Tab-separated table of C-alpha atoms in Angstrom:
chain	number	residue	atom	x	y	z
A	1	MET	CA	65.025	334.392	81.236
A	2	PRO	CA	67.370	337.250	79.881
A	3	ILE	CA	65.852	340.065	77.521
A	4	ALA	CA	68.183	342.463	76.124
A	5	LEU	CA	67.014	346.131	76.235
A	6	VAL	CA	68.434	347.942	73.531
A	7	GLY	CA	68.436	351.961	73.886
A	8	LYS	CA	70.762	354.647	74.081
A	9	TYR	CA	69.426	356.087	77.506
A	10	VAL	CA	69.884	352.992	79.260
A	11	ALA	CA	71.493	354.921	82.116
A	12	LEU	CA	68.579	356.253	82.783
A	13	PRO	CA	66.116	353.341	83.217
A	14	ASP	CA	62.952	355.372	83.862
A	15	ALA	CA	63.085	356.551	80.227
A	16	TYR	CA	61.708	352.842	79.374
A	17	LEU	CA	59.342	352.480	82.366
A	18	SER	CA	56.368	351.295	80.285
A	19	VAL	CA	58.573	348.903	78.140
A	20	ILE	CA	60.074	347.801	81.642
A	21	GLU	CA	56.614	347.206	83.497
A	22	SER	CA	55.223	345.485	80.107
A	23	LEU	CA	57.791	342.959	80.508
A	24	LYS	CA	57.446	342.081	84.014
A	25	HIS	CA	53.767	341.441	83.629
A	26	ALA	CA	54.474	339.633	80.767
A	27	GLY	CA	56.625	337.353	83.121
A	28	VAL	CA	54.264	337.445	85.737
A	29	HIS	CA	51.309	336.330	82.951
A	30	HIS	CA	53.870	333.205	82.401
A	31	ASN	CA	55.176	332.862	85.604
A	32	LEU	CA	58.632	333.542	84.501
A	33	ALA	CA	61.178	336.104	86.108
A	34	VAL	CA	62.461	338.492	83.498
A	35	ASP	CA	65.665	339.642	83.482
A	36	ILE	CA	66.409	342.759	81.968
A	37	ARG	CA	69.986	343.360	80.455
A	38	TRP	CA	70.310	346.686	79.450
A	39	VAL	CA	72.511	347.220	76.242
A	40	SER	CA	73.913	350.403	75.154
A	41	SER	CA	72.711	351.115	71.258
A	42	GLU	CA	75.884	353.465	71.221
A	43	LYS	CA	78.100	350.698	72.039
A	44	LEU	CA	76.513	348.532	69.237
A	45	ASP	CA	76.923	350.752	66.948
A	46	ALA	CA	80.763	349.806	66.272
A	47	GLY	CA	79.670	346.230	65.440
A	48	ASP	CA	80.518	344.554	68.889
A	49	THR	CA	76.913	342.593	69.774
A	50	SER	CA	78.992	340.567	72.522
A	51	PRO	CA	76.399	342.290	74.907
A	52	LEU	CA	73.522	340.208	73.056
A	53	MET	CA	74.928	336.875	73.438
A	54	GLY	CA	72.844	334.156	75.481
A	55	VAL	CA	69.497	336.487	75.352
A	56	ALA	CA	66.020	334.730	74.837
A	57	GLY	CA	64.667	338.024	73.225
A	58	ILE	CA	65.781	341.374	72.160
A	59	VAL	CA	63.787	344.581	72.732
A	60	VAL	CA	64.359	348.181	70.818
A	61	PRO	CA	61.775	350.576	72.121
A	62	GLY	CA	61.176	353.898	70.502
A	63	GLY	CA	63.493	356.709	70.491
A	64	PHE	CA	64.456	360.139	69.170
A	65	GLY	CA	67.193	361.420	66.817
A	66	TYR	CA	69.959	359.555	64.891
A	67	ARG	CA	72.169	358.951	67.837
A	68	GLY	CA	72.229	355.015	68.404
A	69	ILE	CA	70.110	354.418	65.379
A	70	GLU	CA	73.323	351.832	63.880
A	71	GLY	CA	73.441	350.068	67.032
A	72	LYS	CA	69.746	349.105	67.042
A	73	VAL	CA	70.143	348.277	63.373
A	74	GLN	CA	72.894	345.995	64.398
A	75	ALA	CA	70.299	344.393	67.379
A	76	SER	CA	67.948	343.572	64.758
A	77	ARG	CA	70.520	342.033	62.352
A	78	TYR	CA	71.642	339.657	65.201
A	79	ALA	CA	68.213	338.878	66.051
A	80	ARG	CA	67.577	337.798	62.454
A	81	HIS	CA	70.832	335.854	62.127
A	82	ASN	CA	70.795	334.401	65.189
A	83	ARG	CA	67.092	333.393	65.383
A	84	ILE	CA	65.889	335.548	68.348
A	85	PRO	CA	62.393	336.905	68.876
A	86	TYR	CA	62.954	340.744	68.389
A	87	LEU	CA	60.334	343.546	69.223
A	88	GLY	CA	60.767	346.748	67.651
A	89	LEU	CA	58.732	349.186	69.131
A	90	CYS	CA	58.064	352.626	66.957
A	91	LEU	CA	61.778	353.560	65.907
A	92	GLY	CA	62.921	350.050	66.750
A	93	MET	CA	60.781	348.560	64.080
A	94	GLN	CA	61.958	351.237	61.636
A	95	CYS	CA	65.421	350.139	62.427
A	96	ALA	CA	64.458	346.392	61.660
A	97	VAL	CA	63.032	347.465	58.330
A	98	ILE	CA	66.013	349.175	57.752
A	99	ASP	CA	68.134	346.197	58.678
A	100	PHE	CA	66.196	343.822	56.344
A	101	ALA	CA	66.132	346.605	53.426
A	102	ARG	CA	69.985	346.968	53.616
A	103	GLU	CA	70.673	342.878	53.405
A	104	ALA	CA	67.628	341.581	51.477
A	105	LEU	CA	67.461	344.699	48.780
A	106	ASP	CA	71.045	345.163	48.673
A	107	ALA	CA	70.891	348.373	49.816
A	108	PRO	CA	73.543	349.481	52.321
A	109	ASP	CA	72.460	352.810	51.914
A	110	ALA	CA	68.661	352.220	53.228
A	111	ASN	CA	67.811	354.159	56.226
A	112	SER	CA	64.991	356.570	57.574
A	113	THR	CA	64.564	360.224	56.854
A	114	GLU	CA	62.236	359.819	60.125
A	115	SER	CA	64.754	361.348	62.370
A	116	PRO	CA	65.441	365.054	61.754
A	117	LEU	CA	69.294	364.227	62.334
A	118	SER	CA	69.328	361.642	59.764
A	119	PRO	CA	72.522	361.761	57.150
A	120	ARG	CA	69.703	361.846	54.462
A	121	ARG	CA	68.297	365.173	55.674
A	122	ARG	CA	71.699	367.037	56.154
């Protein structure tokens, strides 16, 4: 069961250790092998969602700063449009809200002022 873990620190998997262990424990509980597919949110920024194809779920963990946010928003949109389970943790949930606001409210500039580097704060 491939699960995409979308973040900007995918080259440093220890940054997501608690998320990794949670996914593994959930797999053990359900007698399933969890295959984590590491997806760089920065690579999704450009709109190439091909790394998300074929996953059974998408997890977007927390993070800090504005870098990689648009890729996390793209991951949320991909999950919603393709009916793939999505778990947004902290900033990952904010990205899902941004995605939904942009489309459902026809508010393409919707964003979060939570990040100190957000364009709205510059």
